[in-house]
CSV table of C-alpha atoms and ligand atoms in Angstrom, one decimal:
chain,number,residue,atom,x,y,z
F,29,UNK,CA,71.6,110.9,114.0
F,30,UNK,CA,72.3,107.6,115.0
F,31,UNK,CA,75.1,107.1,117.4
F,32,UNK,CA,74.6,103.2,117.6
F,33,UNK,CA,77.1,100.8,115.9
F,34,UNK,CA,75.9,98.0,113.9
F,35,UNK,CA,75.6,94.3,115.0
F,36,UNK,CA,78.7,93.5,112.9
F,37,UNK,CA,80.5,96.6,114.3
F,38,UNK,CA,79.9,95.6,117.9
F,39,UNK,CA,81.2,91.8,117.1
F,40,UNK,CA,84.3,93.4,115.9
F,41,UNK,CA,84.8,95.3,118.9
F,42,UNK,CA,84.4,92.1,121.0
F,43,UNK,CA,86.7,90.5,119.1
F,44,UNK,CA,89.4,93.2,119.4
F,45,UNK,CA,88.8,93.1,123.5
F,46,UNK,CA,89.0,89.2,123.6
F,47,UNK,CA,92.5,89.4,121.7
F,48,UNK,CA,93.5,92.2,124.0
F,49,UNK,CA,92.9,89.8,126.8
F,50,UNK,CA,95.2,87.5,125.6
F,51,UNK,CA,98.0,89.5,124.0
F,52,UNK,CA,98.3,92.5,126.2
F,53,UNK,CA,101.6,92.1,128.1
F,54,UNK,CA,101.5,90.8,131.3
F,55,UNK,CA,103.8,93.4,132.8
F,56,UNK,CA,102.2,96.0,131.2
F,57,UNK,CA,98.8,96.1,132.2
F,58,UNK,CA,98.0,98.9,134.5
F,59,UNK,CA,101.6,99.4,135.1
F,60,UNK,CA,102.4,101.3,131.8
F,61,UNK,CA,103.4,104.4,133.8
F,62,UNK,CA,105.7,102.9,136.3
F,63,UNK,CA,107.6,101.6,133.1
F,64,UNK,CA,108.0,104.4,130.9
F,65,UNK,CA,111.4,105.5,132.1
F,66,UNK,CA,112.5,101.9,131.3
F,67,UNK,CA,114.9,101.7,128.0
F,68,UNK,CA,113.4,98.3,127.5
F,69,UNK,CA,110.0,99.6,127.3
F,70,UNK,CA,110.7,99.9,123.7
F,71,UNK,CA,110.8,96.4,123.2
F,72,UNK,CA,107.4,96.3,124.5
F,73,UNK,CA,106.1,98.3,121.7
F,74,UNK,CA,108.0,96.5,119.3
F,75,UNK,CA,106.9,92.9,120.5
F,76,UNK,CA,103.4,94.3,120.7
F,77,UNK,CA,103.4,95.6,117.1
F,78,UNK,CA,104.6,92.4,116.0
F,79,UNK,CA,101.6,90.8,117.6
F,80,UNK,CA,99.3,92.7,116.0
F,81,UNK,CA,101.1,92.2,112.5
F,82,UNK,CA,100.2,88.6,112.9
F,83,UNK,CA,96.4,89.4,112.5
F,84,UNK,CA,97.2,92.4,109.8
F,85,UNK,CA,96.2,94.9,112.9
F,86,UNK,CA,98.7,97.1,112.5
F,87,UNK,CA,97.1,99.1,109.8
F,88,UNK,CA,94.0,97.3,109.7
F,89,UNK,CA,92.0,100.2,107.6
F,90,UNK,CA,94.8,100.1,104.7
F,91,UNK,CA,93.6,98.8,101.5
F,92,UNK,CA,94.3,94.8,101.6
F,93,UNK,CA,97.0,95.2,98.6
F,94,UNK,CA,98.9,97.4,101.2
F,95,UNK,CA,99.1,95.1,103.7
F,96,UNK,CA,95.8,96.2,105.7
F,97,UNK,CA,92.4,94.5,105.8
F,98,UNK,CA,90.3,97.2,104.2
F,99,UNK,CA,88.5,97.8,107.5
F,100,UNK,CA,85.9,100.6,107.3
F,101,UNK,CA,86.6,103.9,109.2
F,102,UNK,CA,83.8,103.0,111.9
F,103,UNK,CA,85.9,99.9,112.4
F,104,UNK,CA,89.1,101.5,112.6
F,105,UNK,CA,87.4,103.7,114.8
F,106,UNK,CA,86.2,101.1,117.4
F,107,UNK,CA,89.9,99.2,117.1
F,108,UNK,CA,91.5,102.5,118.0
F,109,UNK,CA,89.0,103.1,121.0
F,110,UNK,CA,89.9,99.4,122.3
F,111,UNK,CA,93.3,100.4,122.1
F,112,UNK,CA,93.4,103.3,123.8
F,113,UNK,CA,90.9,102.0,126.5
F,114,UNK,CA,93.0,99.2,127.4
F,115,UNK,CA,96.1,101.5,127.1
F,116,UNK,CA,97.8,99.1,124.8
F,117,UNK,CA,101.3,99.7,123.5
F,118,UNK,CA,100.5,100.7,120.2
F,119,UNK,CA,103.4,104.0,120.0
F,120,UNK,CA,105.7,101.8,117.9
F,121,UNK,CA,103.7,102.5,114.7
F,122,UNK,CA,101.7,105.8,115.1
F,123,UNK,CA,103.9,107.9,112.6
F,124,UNK,CA,104.3,105.1,110.0
F,125,UNK,CA,100.7,103.8,110.0
F,126,UNK,CA,98.9,107.4,110.8
F,127,UNK,CA,100.8,109.6,108.9
F,128,UNK,CA,103.8,108.6,106.7
F,129,UNK,CA,101.9,105.4,105.1
F,130,UNK,CA,98.5,107.3,104.3
F,131,UNK,CA,100.5,110.2,102.6
F,132,UNK,CA,102.7,107.6,100.7
F,133,UNK,CA,99.4,106.0,99.7
F,134,UNK,CA,98.0,109.4,98.2
F,135,UNK,CA,101.1,110.7,96.6
F,136,UNK,CA,103.8,107.7,96.2
F,137,UNK,CA,104.8,106.1,93.2
F,138,UNK,CA,104.1,102.3,92.9
F,139,UNK,CA,107.5,101.6,93.6
F,140,UNK,CA,107.5,103.7,96.5
F,141,UNK,CA,104.4,101.9,97.7
F,142,UNK,CA,106.0,98.8,97.4
F,143,UNK,CA,109.1,99.5,99.1
F,144,UNK,CA,107.8,101.2,102.2
F,145,UNK,CA,104.0,100.0,103.0
F,146,UNK,CA,105.0,96.6,103.6
F,147,UNK,CA,107.6,97.3,106.4
F,148,UNK,CA,104.9,99.3,108.0
F,149,UNK,CA,102.3,96.7,108.1
F,150,UNK,CA,104.7,94.0,109.1
F,151,UNK,CA,106.1,96.2,112.0
F,152,UNK,CA,109.5,95.8,110.5
F,153,UNK,CA,110.0,99.4,110.0
F,154,UNK,CA,109.2,102.4,112.4
F,155,UNK,CA,109.1,106.1,111.1
F,156,UNK,CA,109.7,109.6,112.5
F,157,UNK,CA,108.6,112.9,111.2
F,158,UNK,CA,111.4,115.7,110.3
F,159,UNK,CA,109.1,118.4,110.1
F,160,UNK,CA,109.8,120.8,113.0
F,161,UNK,CA,113.1,123.1,113.1
F,162,UNK,CA,114.6,125.6,115.6
F,163,UNK,CA,113.3,128.3,113.8
F,164,UNK,CA,110.2,126.8,112.2
F,165,UNK,CA,107.0,125.2,114.2
F,166,UNK,CA,104.0,126.8,113.8
F,167,UNK,CA,105.2,128.7,110.8
F,168,UNK,CA,106.6,125.6,109.3
F,169,UNK,CA,106.8,126.8,105.8
F,170,UNK,CA,109.9,129.1,106.8
F,171,UNK,CA,111.9,125.9,107.4
F,172,UNK,CA,115.6,126.2,106.5
F,173,UNK,CA,116.9,122.7,106.0
F,174,UNK,CA,118.0,122.6,102.3
F,175,UNK,CA,118.0,119.8,99.8
F,176,UNK,CA,120.3,120.6,96.9
F,177,UNK,CA,120.3,118.4,93.6
F,178,UNK,CA,123.7,117.0,92.6
F,179,UNK,CA,123.3,114.3,89.5
F,180,UNK,CA,121.0,111.7,90.6
F,181,UNK,CA,121.3,112.6,94.1
F,182,UNK,CA,119.9,115.5,97.0
F,183,UNK,CA,122.3,116.6,99.2
F,184,UNK,CA,120.6,117.4,102.6
F,185,UNK,CA,122.0,119.9,105.1
F,186,UNK,CA,120.2,121.3,108.2
F,187,UNK,CA,118.7,120.7,111.7
F,188,UNK,CA,115.4,119.2,112.8
F,189,UNK,CA,114.1,119.4,116.2
F,190,UNK,CA,111.4,117.3,118.5
F,191,UNK,CA,111.8,114.5,116.4
F,192,UNK,CA,109.5,111.8,118.1
F,193,UNK,CA,111.4,108.2,117.9
F,194,UNK,CA,113.8,109.3,115.7
F,195,UNK,CA,116.4,107.3,117.8
F,196,UNK,CA,114.6,104.2,117.1
F,197,UNK,CA,113.2,105.0,113.4
F,198,UNK,CA,114.4,103.4,110.4
F,199,UNK,CA,112.7,106.2,108.3
F,200,UNK,CA,111.8,109.6,108.4
F,201,UNK,CA,109.3,111.9,106.5
F,202,UNK,CA,111.3,114.9,106.1
F,203,UNK,CA,110.5,118.3,104.6
F,204,UNK,CA,113.4,120.4,103.1
F,205,UNK,CA,113.9,123.5,100.9
F,206,UNK,CA,114.5,122.9,97.4
F,207,UNK,CA,114.1,126.2,96.1
F,208,UNK,CA,115.3,129.5,97.9
F,209,UNK,CA,114.0,132.1,95.5
F,210,UNK,CA,110.4,130.9,95.2
F,211,UNK,CA,107.8,132.1,97.8
F,212,UNK,CA,108.2,130.2,101.2
F,213,UNK,CA,105.4,127.8,100.8
F,214,UNK,CA,106.4,126.9,97.3
F,215,UNK,CA,110.0,125.9,97.9
F,216,UNK,CA,109.7,122.8,100.1
F,217,UNK,CA,110.1,119.1,98.9
F,218,UNK,CA,108.8,116.0,100.9
F,219,UNK,CA,111.5,113.3,101.1
F,220,UNK,CA,111.5,109.7,102.7
F,221,UNK,CA,114.8,109.1,104.2
F,222,UNK,CA,116.8,106.3,105.6
F,223,UNK,CA,117.8,107.1,108.8
F,224,UNK,CA,120.8,105.2,108.3
F,225,UNK,CA,122.4,107.3,105.7
F,226,UNK,CA,125.7,108.9,106.4
F,227,UNK,CA,125.8,112.4,107.7
F,228,UNK,CA,122.5,111.8,110.0
F,229,UNK,CA,123.2,112.3,113.6
F,230,UNK,CA,120.4,112.0,116.1
F,231,UNK,CA,120.9,113.6,119.7
F,232,UNK,CA,118.6,112.9,122.5
F,233,UNK,CA,116.2,115.4,123.9
F,234,UNK,CA,115.4,114.5,127.4
F,235,UNK,CA,111.5,115.9,128.2
F,236,UNK,CA,110.2,117.2,131.7
F,237,UNK,CA,108.9,113.6,132.4
F,238,UNK,CA,112.5,112.6,132.5
F,239,UNK,CA,111.9,110.6,129.3
F,240,UNK,CA,114.1,110.1,126.2
F,241,UNK,CA,111.2,110.6,123.7
F,242,UNK,CA,112.2,113.1,121.3
F,243,UNK,CA,115.2,114.4,119.5
F,244,UNK,CA,117.3,116.9,117.5
F,245,UNK,CA,118.6,115.4,114.1
F,246,UNK,CA,121.5,116.9,112.2
F,247,UNK,CA,122.1,116.7,108.4
F,248,UNK,CA,125.4,116.9,107.3
F,249,UNK,CA,125.6,116.4,103.7
F,250,UNK,CA,123.4,113.5,103.9
F,251,UNK,CA,123.2,112.5,100.3
F,252,UNK,CA,119.8,110.8,99.2
F,253,UNK,CA,118.9,109.2,95.8
F,254,UNK,CA,116.4,111.2,93.6
F,255,UNK,CA,113.8,108.1,94.3
F,256,UNK,CA,113.5,109.6,97.9
F,257,UNK,CA,111.6,112.7,96.6
F,258,UNK,CA,107.7,112.1,97.2
F,259,UNK,CA,105.5,113.8,94.6
F,260,UNK,CA,107.0,116.8,92.7
F,261,UNK,CA,109.7,118.8,93.5
F,262,UNK,CA,108.8,121.7,95.3
F,263,UNK,CA,105.0,120.5,96.0
F,264,UNK,CA,106.1,119.2,99.4
F,265,UNK,CA,104.0,121.9,101.4
F,266,UNK,CA,100.8,120.6,99.9
F,267,UNK,CA,101.7,116.9,100.7
F,268,UNK,CA,102.8,118.0,104.4
F,269,UNK,CA,99.4,119.6,104.8
F,270,UNK,CA,97.8,116.1,104.1
F,271,UNK,CA,100.1,114.4,106.7
F,272,UNK,CA,99.4,117.1,109.3
F,273,UNK,CA,95.1,116.3,108.4
F,274,UNK,CA,95.9,112.9,109.1
F,275,UNK,CA,97.8,113.4,112.2
F,276,UNK,CA,95.1,115.7,113.8
F,277,UNK,CA,92.4,113.6,112.8
F,278,UNK,CA,93.8,110.7,115.2
F,279,UNK,CA,90.3,109.1,115.8
F,280,UNK,CA,89.3,107.2,118.8
F,281,UNK,CA,92.1,108.3,121.3
F,282,UNK,CA,89.7,110.3,123.5
F,283,UNK,CA,88.1,107.1,125.1
F,284,UNK,CA,91.5,106.8,126.9
F,285,UNK,CA,90.1,109.6,128.9
F,286,UNK,CA,86.7,107.8,129.8
F,287,UNK,CA,89.3,104.9,131.0
F,288,UNK,CA,91.2,107.2,133.2
F,289,UNK,CA,87.8,109.0,134.4
F,290,UNK,CA,86.7,105.5,135.4
F,291,UNK,CA,89.6,105.1,137.5
F,292,UNK,CA,89.4,108.2,139.1
F,293,UNK,CA,85.7,107.4,140.5
F,294,UNK,CA,86.6,104.1,141.6
F,295,UNK,CA,89.6,105.8,143.7
F,296,UNK,CA,87.0,108.5,144.8
F,297,UNK,CA,84.8,105.7,146.1
F,298,UNK,CA,87.6,103.8,147.8
F,299,UNK,CA,89.7,106.8,149.7
F,300,UNK,CA,88.0,108.4,152.7
F,301,UNK,CA,89.5,111.7,153.8
F,302,UNK,CA,88.5,112.7,157.7
F,303,UNK,CA,86.3,109.7,157.7
F,304,UNK,CA,84.3,110.8,154.7
F,305,UNK,CA,84.7,108.7,151.3
F,306,UNK,CA,86.0,111.4,148.8
F,307,UNK,CA,82.9,110.8,146.3
F,308,UNK,CA,80.7,112.3,148.6
F,309,UNK,CA,82.2,115.5,148.5
F,310,UNK,CA,80.4,118.2,146.4
F,311,UNK,CA,83.5,119.6,145.4
F,312,UNK,CA,85.0,116.1,144.0
F,313,UNK,CA,81.6,115.2,142.5
F,314,UNK,CA,81.3,118.3,140.6
F,315,UNK,CA,85.1,117.7,139.1
F,316,UNK,CA,84.0,114.4,138.2
F,317,UNK,CA,80.9,115.0,136.7
F,318,UNK,CA,82.1,117.9,134.7
F,319,UNK,CA,85.1,115.6,133.7
F,320,UNK,CA,82.2,113.1,132.5
F,321,UNK,CA,80.8,115.6,130.2
F,322,UNK,CA,84.1,116.9,128.8
F,323,UNK,CA,84.9,113.1,128.0
F,324,UNK,CA,81.9,112.3,126.2
F,325,UNK,CA,82.2,115.6,124.2
F,326,UNK,CA,85.6,114.3,123.0
F,327,UNK,CA,84.2,111.2,121.9
F,328,UNK,CA,81.5,112.7,119.9
F,329,UNK,CA,83.8,115.1,118.2
F,330,UNK,CA,86.2,112.1,117.2
F,331,UNK,CA,82.7,110.6,116.0
F,332,UNK,CA,82.5,113.6,114.0
F,333,UNK,CA,85.7,113.1,112.3
F,334,UNK,CA,85.2,109.4,111.6
F,335,UNK,CA,81.7,110.0,110.2
F,336,UNK,CA,83.2,112.2,107.5
F,337,UNK,CA,85.9,110.1,106.5
F,338,UNK,CA,83.4,107.1,106.5
F,339,UNK,CA,81.4,109.2,103.8
F,340,UNK,CA,84.9,109.7,101.5
F,341,UNK,CA,85.3,113.5,102.9
F,342,UNK,CA,88.4,115.0,104.2
F,343,UNK,CA,88.1,116.3,107.7
F,344,UNK,CA,90.1,119.5,107.9
F,345,UNK,CA,89.0,122.0,110.4
F,346,UNK,CA,86.8,119.6,112.1
F,347,UNK,CA,90.1,117.4,113.0
F,348,UNK,CA,91.6,120.8,114.4
F,349,UNK,CA,88.2,121.3,116.6
F,350,UNK,CA,88.6,117.7,117.8
F,351,UNK,CA,92.5,118.1,118.3
F,352,UNK,CA,91.9,121.4,120.2
F,353,UNK,CA,89.3,119.9,122.4
F,354,UNK,CA,90.5,116.4,123.1
F,355,UNK,CA,94.0,117.3,124.1
F,356,UNK,CA,92.9,120.4,126.1
F,357,UNK,CA,90.3,118.1,127.7
F,358,UNK,CA,92.8,115.3,128.5
F,359,UNK,CA,94.7,117.9,130.2
F,360,UNK,CA,92.0,119.6,132.2
F,361,UNK,CA,91.2,115.5,133.3
F,362,UNK,CA,94.3,115.4,134.8
F,363,UNK,CA,94.2,118.6,136.7
F,364,UNK,CA,91.1,117.5,138.1
F,365,UNK,CA,92.4,114.3,139.3
F,366,UNK,CA,95.6,115.9,140.9
F,367,UNK,CA,93.3,118.4,142.6
F,368,UNK,CA,91.2,115.5,144.0
F,369,UNK,CA,94.2,113.4,145.2
F,370,UNK,CA,95.8,116.4,146.7
F,371,UNK,CA,99.3,116.3,147.3
F,372,UNK,CA,99.5,112.3,146.6
F,373,UNK,CA,98.4,112.8,142.9
F,374,UNK,CA,102.0,114.4,142.4
F,375,UNK,CA,104.0,111.4,143.5
F,376,UNK,CA,105.9,109.9,140.6
F,377,UNK,CA,105.2,106.3,139.9
F,378,UNK,CA,108.1,104.9,141.9
F,379,UNK,CA,106.8,106.2,145.1
F,380,UNK,CA,105.2,103.2,147.3
F,381,UNK,CA,102.5,105.9,148.3
F,382,UNK,CA,101.6,106.5,144.9
F,383,UNK,CA,97.8,106.1,143.6
F,384,UNK,CA,96.8,104.7,140.7
F,385,UNK,CA,100.2,103.8,139.8
F,386,UNK,CA,101.0,107.4,139.1
F,387,UNK,CA,98.9,107.8,136.0
F,388,UNK,CA,97.8,111.6,137.2
F,389,UNK,CA,101.2,113.0,137.4
F,390,UNK,CA,102.4,111.3,134.2
F,391,UNK,CA,99.3,112.2,132.2
F,392,UNK,CA,99.6,115.9,133.4
F,393,UNK,CA,103.0,116.3,132.1
F,394,UNK,CA,102.4,114.0,129.3
F,395,UNK,CA,99.3,115.8,128.0
F,396,UNK,CA,100.8,119.3,128.5
F,397,UNK,CA,103.1,118.3,125.8
F,398,UNK,CA,100.3,116.8,123.5
F,399,UNK,CA,98.5,120.1,123.4
F,400,UNK,CA,101.4,121.6,121.6
F,401,UNK,CA,102.5,118.7,119.5
F,402,UNK,CA,100.7,118.5,116.2
F,403,UNK,CA,100.2,122.2,116.2
F,404,UNK,CA,99.5,124.7,119.0
F,405,UNK,CA,95.9,125.8,120.4
F,406,UNK,CA,96.5,128.9,118.5
F,407,UNK,CA,97.4,127.2,115.3
F,408,UNK,CA,94.1,125.2,115.6
F,409,UNK,CA,92.4,128.1,116.2
F,410,UNK,CA,93.5,130.1,113.2
F,411,UNK,CA,92.5,127.1,111.1
F,412,UNK,CA,89.0,127.0,112.5
F,413,UNK,CA,88.5,130.5,112.3
F,414,UNK,CA,89.6,130.7,108.4
F,415,UNK,CA,88.3,127.4,107.2
F,416,UNK,CA,85.6,126.8,109.4
F,417,UNK,CA,84.1,130.3,110.1
F,418,UNK,CA,85.4,131.5,106.6
F,419,UNK,CA,87.0,134.8,108.4
F,420,UNK,CA,90.0,136.5,106.7
F,421,UNK,CA,93.5,135.4,107.3
F,422,UNK,CA,95.3,138.1,109.6
B,1,FAD,C1,105.5,115.8,122.4
B,1,FAD,C2,105.8,116.4,121.4
B,1,FAD,C3,106.3,115.8,120.2
B,1,FAD,C4,106.5,116.5,119.2
B,1,FAD,N1,107.2,115.6,117.9
B,1,FAD,C5,107.2,116.1,116.9
B,1,FAD,C6,107.7,115.2,115.8
B,1,FAD,O1,108.0,114.0,115.9
B,1,FAD,N2,108.2,115.8,114.5
B,1,FAD,C7,108.0,117.1,114.5
B,1,FAD,O2,108.6,117.8,113.2
B,1,FAD,N3,107.9,118.2,115.2
B,1,FAD,C8,107.4,117.7,116.5
B,1,FAD,N4,107.0,118.4,117.8
B,1,FAD,C9,106.9,119.9,117.3
B,1,FAD,C10,105.8,120.7,117.1
B,1,FAD,O3,104.8,120.4,116.1
B,1,FAD,C11,105.9,121.9,117.7
B,1,FAD,O4,106.4,122.1,118.8
B,1,FAD,C12,104.7,122.8,117.4
B,1,FAD,O5,104.6,122.9,116.2
B,1,FAD,C13,104.8,124.1,117.9
B,1,FAD,O6,106.0,124.6,117.4
B,1,FAD,P1,107.2,125.6,118.2
B,1,FAD,O7,107.3,124.7,119.3
B,1,FAD,O8,108.2,126.1,117.3
B,1,FAD,O9,106.4,126.7,118.8
B,1,FAD,P2,106.4,128.0,118.3
B,1,FAD,O10,105.8,128.1,116.8
B,1,FAD,O11,107.3,129.0,118.4
B,1,FAD,O12,105.2,129.1,119.0
B,1,FAD,C14,105.4,129.6,120.2
B,1,FAD,C15,104.1,130.2,120.9
B,1,FAD,O13,103.7,131.3,119.9
B,1,FAD,C16,102.5,130.8,119.1
B,1,FAD,N5,102.0,131.2,118.2
B,1,FAD,C17,103.0,130.9,116.8
B,1,FAD,N6,102.6,131.6,115.8
B,1,FAD,C18,101.3,131.8,116.0
B,1,FAD,C19,100.1,132.7,115.1
B,1,FAD,N7,100.2,132.4,113.9
B,1,FAD,N8,99.2,133.0,115.8
B,1,FAD,C20,98.8,132.8,117.2
B,1,FAD,N9,100.1,132.3,118.0
B,1,FAD,C21,101.3,131.7,117.3
B,1,FAD,C22,101.9,129.6,119.5
B,1,FAD,O14,100.7,129.1,119.6
B,1,FAD,C23,103.0,128.9,120.7
B,1,FAD,O15,102.1,129.4,121.7
B,1,FAD,C24,106.6,117.6,118.8
B,1,FAD,C25,106.0,118.4,119.7
B,1,FAD,C26,105.9,118.0,121.0
B,1,FAD,C27,105.4,118.8,122.2
């Protein structure tokens, strides 16, 4: 196996790096985590997405006719790696570009593609994902939100939870039950819903980082037209699994761990405890070496997913392996950093004594959520056991 990139791919990497040098917002570089609680941060994301749009780089791997550049999967991997390594503010379009858009490309009518894809690639519309409910997370198919046909419309009632970014989103990918008699997987439909629809209420949920990232979303007789339905009625579950495959296969993010590790190594070199450099302590060296091996493995698992995609295959349990390993690896890295820094590591970004702008404390809390979002470790392991190892369903 050859892990080297081609000269063209390396040239593309350099182009992305050069562009980032000129376009990463001044106030953002190296200071992301101290700004996260500032409500203005959202404007940074929005503005950066607008800059990407001028290069057609919001969804560069999408086909040209849908507003992308038709880049190869490997170029997309490189692009994601550079954005992740440089901690670029790209959260604005994650759901639209990564999950909603690709599902519309696969299952949408021409009209739906025309209506939605251009807004995503021009960074004019932002999407959220209304899948989870208070009683339906891992067991998503037991969701209870109802969509009932009424003439040319569907009338939606129910509640979603943990809806990331719903307070900014223009559109939602929504799963709702359209048949209560059918087996639970066969009575679900997939909708593309305008968040301005009367009857939709978004209420904030404040997370343990003290941030407003996700929400509860309530539907009270929210009326949407029939052309909001994606694909066939009652076939939503199968489209949702496609969305989740896209969600879990997020390639290139593992490189963010390499950046944090490099910064931790620099910190351990520069910091002295009782006259000794931290990096000279065996305990610290071992932790950093383990983290380096971990980060390398995370990247290789991402490469495996990208390599399958580049051959036109749809990664499935391979995405679950990468998701399971990479989210846990980044959490382990945060824990290693916190241990190396001792009590200083627990300081929040606002503290004048905080090392590395408080990234470790933030990373620890953030990554704890990332392990759960997109499916918990147990759910990933079930997928790996059944689809990867061929073991029977419990
Ligand atoms: C940061 C973050 C962002 C999120 N954003 C969104 C979003 O934008 N949109 C959205 O729809 N959802 C979102 N979610 C919700 C996420 O998808 C769910 O939290 C996740 O699927 C788990 O569901 P749950 O929270 O209901 O936990 P539960 O399903 O209740 O799980 C509780 C525990 O039981 C275990 N468990 C459950 N079933 C099994 C099983 N069959 N075998 C073994 N163990 C099992 C789980 O592993 C877990 O440990 C987000 C979550 C987080 C943390």
